[in-house]
Every structure is written in structure tokens, then in C-alpha cells.
Coordinates of C-alpha atoms and ligand atoms in Angstrom, one line a residue:
X1 CA 34.9 201.0 128.6
X2 CA 38.5 200.2 127.6
X3 CA 41.0 198.9 130.2
X4 CA 42.6 202.4 130.6
X5 CA 39.2 204.1 130.9
X6 CA 38.3 201.6 133.6
X7 CA 41.5 202.2 135.4
X8 CA 41.0 206.0 135.4
X9 CA 37.4 205.6 136.6
X10 CA 38.6 203.4 139.4
X11 CA 41.1 206.0 140.5
X12 CA 38.3 208.6 140.7
X13 CA 36.1 206.1 142.6
X14 CA 38.8 205.3 145.1
X15 CA 39.4 209.0 145.7
X16 CA 35.7 209.8 146.1
X17 CA 35.2 206.9 148.5
X18 CA 37.8 208.0 150.9
X19 CA 37.6 211.8 150.5
X20 CA 33.8 211.6 151.3
X21 CA 34.4 210.1 154.8
X22 CA 34.8 213.4 156.7
X23 CA 34.9 217.2 156.2
X24 CA 35.3 218.4 152.6
X25 CA 34.2 215.7 150.2
X26 CA 36.6 217.0 147.5
X27 CA 39.8 216.6 149.6
X28 CA 41.5 214.0 151.7
X29 CA 42.4 214.9 155.3
X30 CA 45.5 213.4 156.9
X31 CA 43.2 210.8 158.5
X32 CA 41.4 210.0 155.2
X33 CA 44.7 209.7 153.4
X34 CA 46.0 207.3 156.0
X35 CA 42.9 205.1 155.7
X36 CA 43.2 205.1 151.9
X37 CA 46.9 204.1 152.1
X38 CA 46.1 201.3 154.7
X39 CA 43.3 199.9 152.6
X40 CA 44.5 200.4 149.1
X41 CA 48.3 200.4 149.3
X42 CA 49.1 198.1 152.2
X43 CA 52.3 196.9 150.7
X44 CA 53.5 200.4 150.1
X45 CA 52.5 201.5 153.6
X46 CA 54.5 198.6 155.2
X47 CA 57.6 200.0 153.5
X48 CA 57.0 203.5 155.1
X49 CA 56.2 202.1 158.5
X50 CA 57.3 205.0 160.6
X51 CA 54.8 207.8 161.2
X52 CA 57.4 210.5 160.2
X53 CA 57.7 209.1 156.7
X54 CA 53.9 209.2 156.3
X55 CA 53.7 212.8 157.5
X56 CA 56.5 213.7 155.2
X57 CA 54.7 212.1 152.3
X58 CA 51.6 214.1 153.0
X59 CA 53.6 217.3 153.2
X60 CA 55.1 216.5 149.8
X61 CA 51.8 215.6 148.3
X62 CA 50.2 218.8 149.5
X63 CA 51.4 221.2 146.8
X64 CA 49.1 224.2 147.6
X65 CA 49.8 223.9 151.4
X66 CA 46.2 223.6 152.7
X67 CA 47.0 220.5 154.7
X68 CA 44.6 218.4 152.6
X69 CA 45.1 216.3 149.5
X70 CA 42.9 217.3 146.6
X71 CA 42.3 215.2 143.5
X72 CA 45.1 216.8 141.5
X73 CA 47.6 216.2 144.2
X74 CA 46.3 212.6 144.6
X75 CA 46.7 211.9 140.9
X76 CA 50.3 213.2 140.9
X77 CA 50.9 210.7 143.8
X78 CA 49.3 207.8 141.9
X79 CA 51.3 208.7 138.8
X80 CA 54.5 208.8 140.8
X81 CA 53.7 205.4 142.4
X82 CA 52.9 203.9 139.0
X83 CA 56.3 205.1 137.7
X84 CA 58.0 203.5 140.6
X85 CA 56.2 200.2 140.0
X86 CA 57.0 200.4 136.3
X87 CA 60.7 200.9 137.0
X88 CA 60.6 198.0 139.4
X89 CA 59.0 195.6 137.0
X90 CA 61.3 196.8 134.2
X91 CA 64.4 196.0 136.3
X92 CA 62.9 192.7 137.3
X93 CA 62.1 191.8 133.7
X94 CA 65.6 192.6 132.4
X95 CA 67.3 190.3 134.9
Ligands
CA101 CA1 37.3 214.7 153.1
CA102 CA1 46.4 220.5 149.1

């Protein structure tokens, strides 16, 4: 597989791993999302330390309002995070 294909497969793997922990295997509950963020995005989570921010994040992610995060909603989040990282490194590189 190419690098990009590997990256995509890994995103799917990560989602499946955490979404399968409890309840619906196709969606992340609040608890599952929290575990995912703690394990996979520890640096990001330390920047949104307060619980309110994490709750707000989930509400923003949950586009269809079912209180869970499905794969589509998760991918939008990953894409948004990737854009932020890209911008960050671009700014860093230009200095
Ligand atoms: Ca689940
Ligand atoms: Ca949802």
C-alpha cells in the first residue's frame, strides 16, 4: 500500500478500535471519544484541558445530533485537525 493508503487504513483502524469498546460498534460514545483523544491525541487534549471544551467539541462533531460520533463525523474532525497541523507547520516553516 502507498503511504496515503496506509494513513487512511490507519484512521479506519483507530476508529474501529475505539468505537467497538461499548454499545454501537459503528459509533463513538462520549466515553469512547474521550479515550480515543487521550490515547491518540494527548497533545491536543492537553490544550483543551477543561471538560467544557471537550463537551463542546463533541457537540460540534455530532452533526446529526444523536449524541454519538459516527465515522463520517470522525473523519471531518480528523481532516479539520490535519488542516490545523498543516497551517501550523506552514507558519513554522516560513519563519
Ligand atoms: Ca461504540
Ligand atoms: Ca452523530
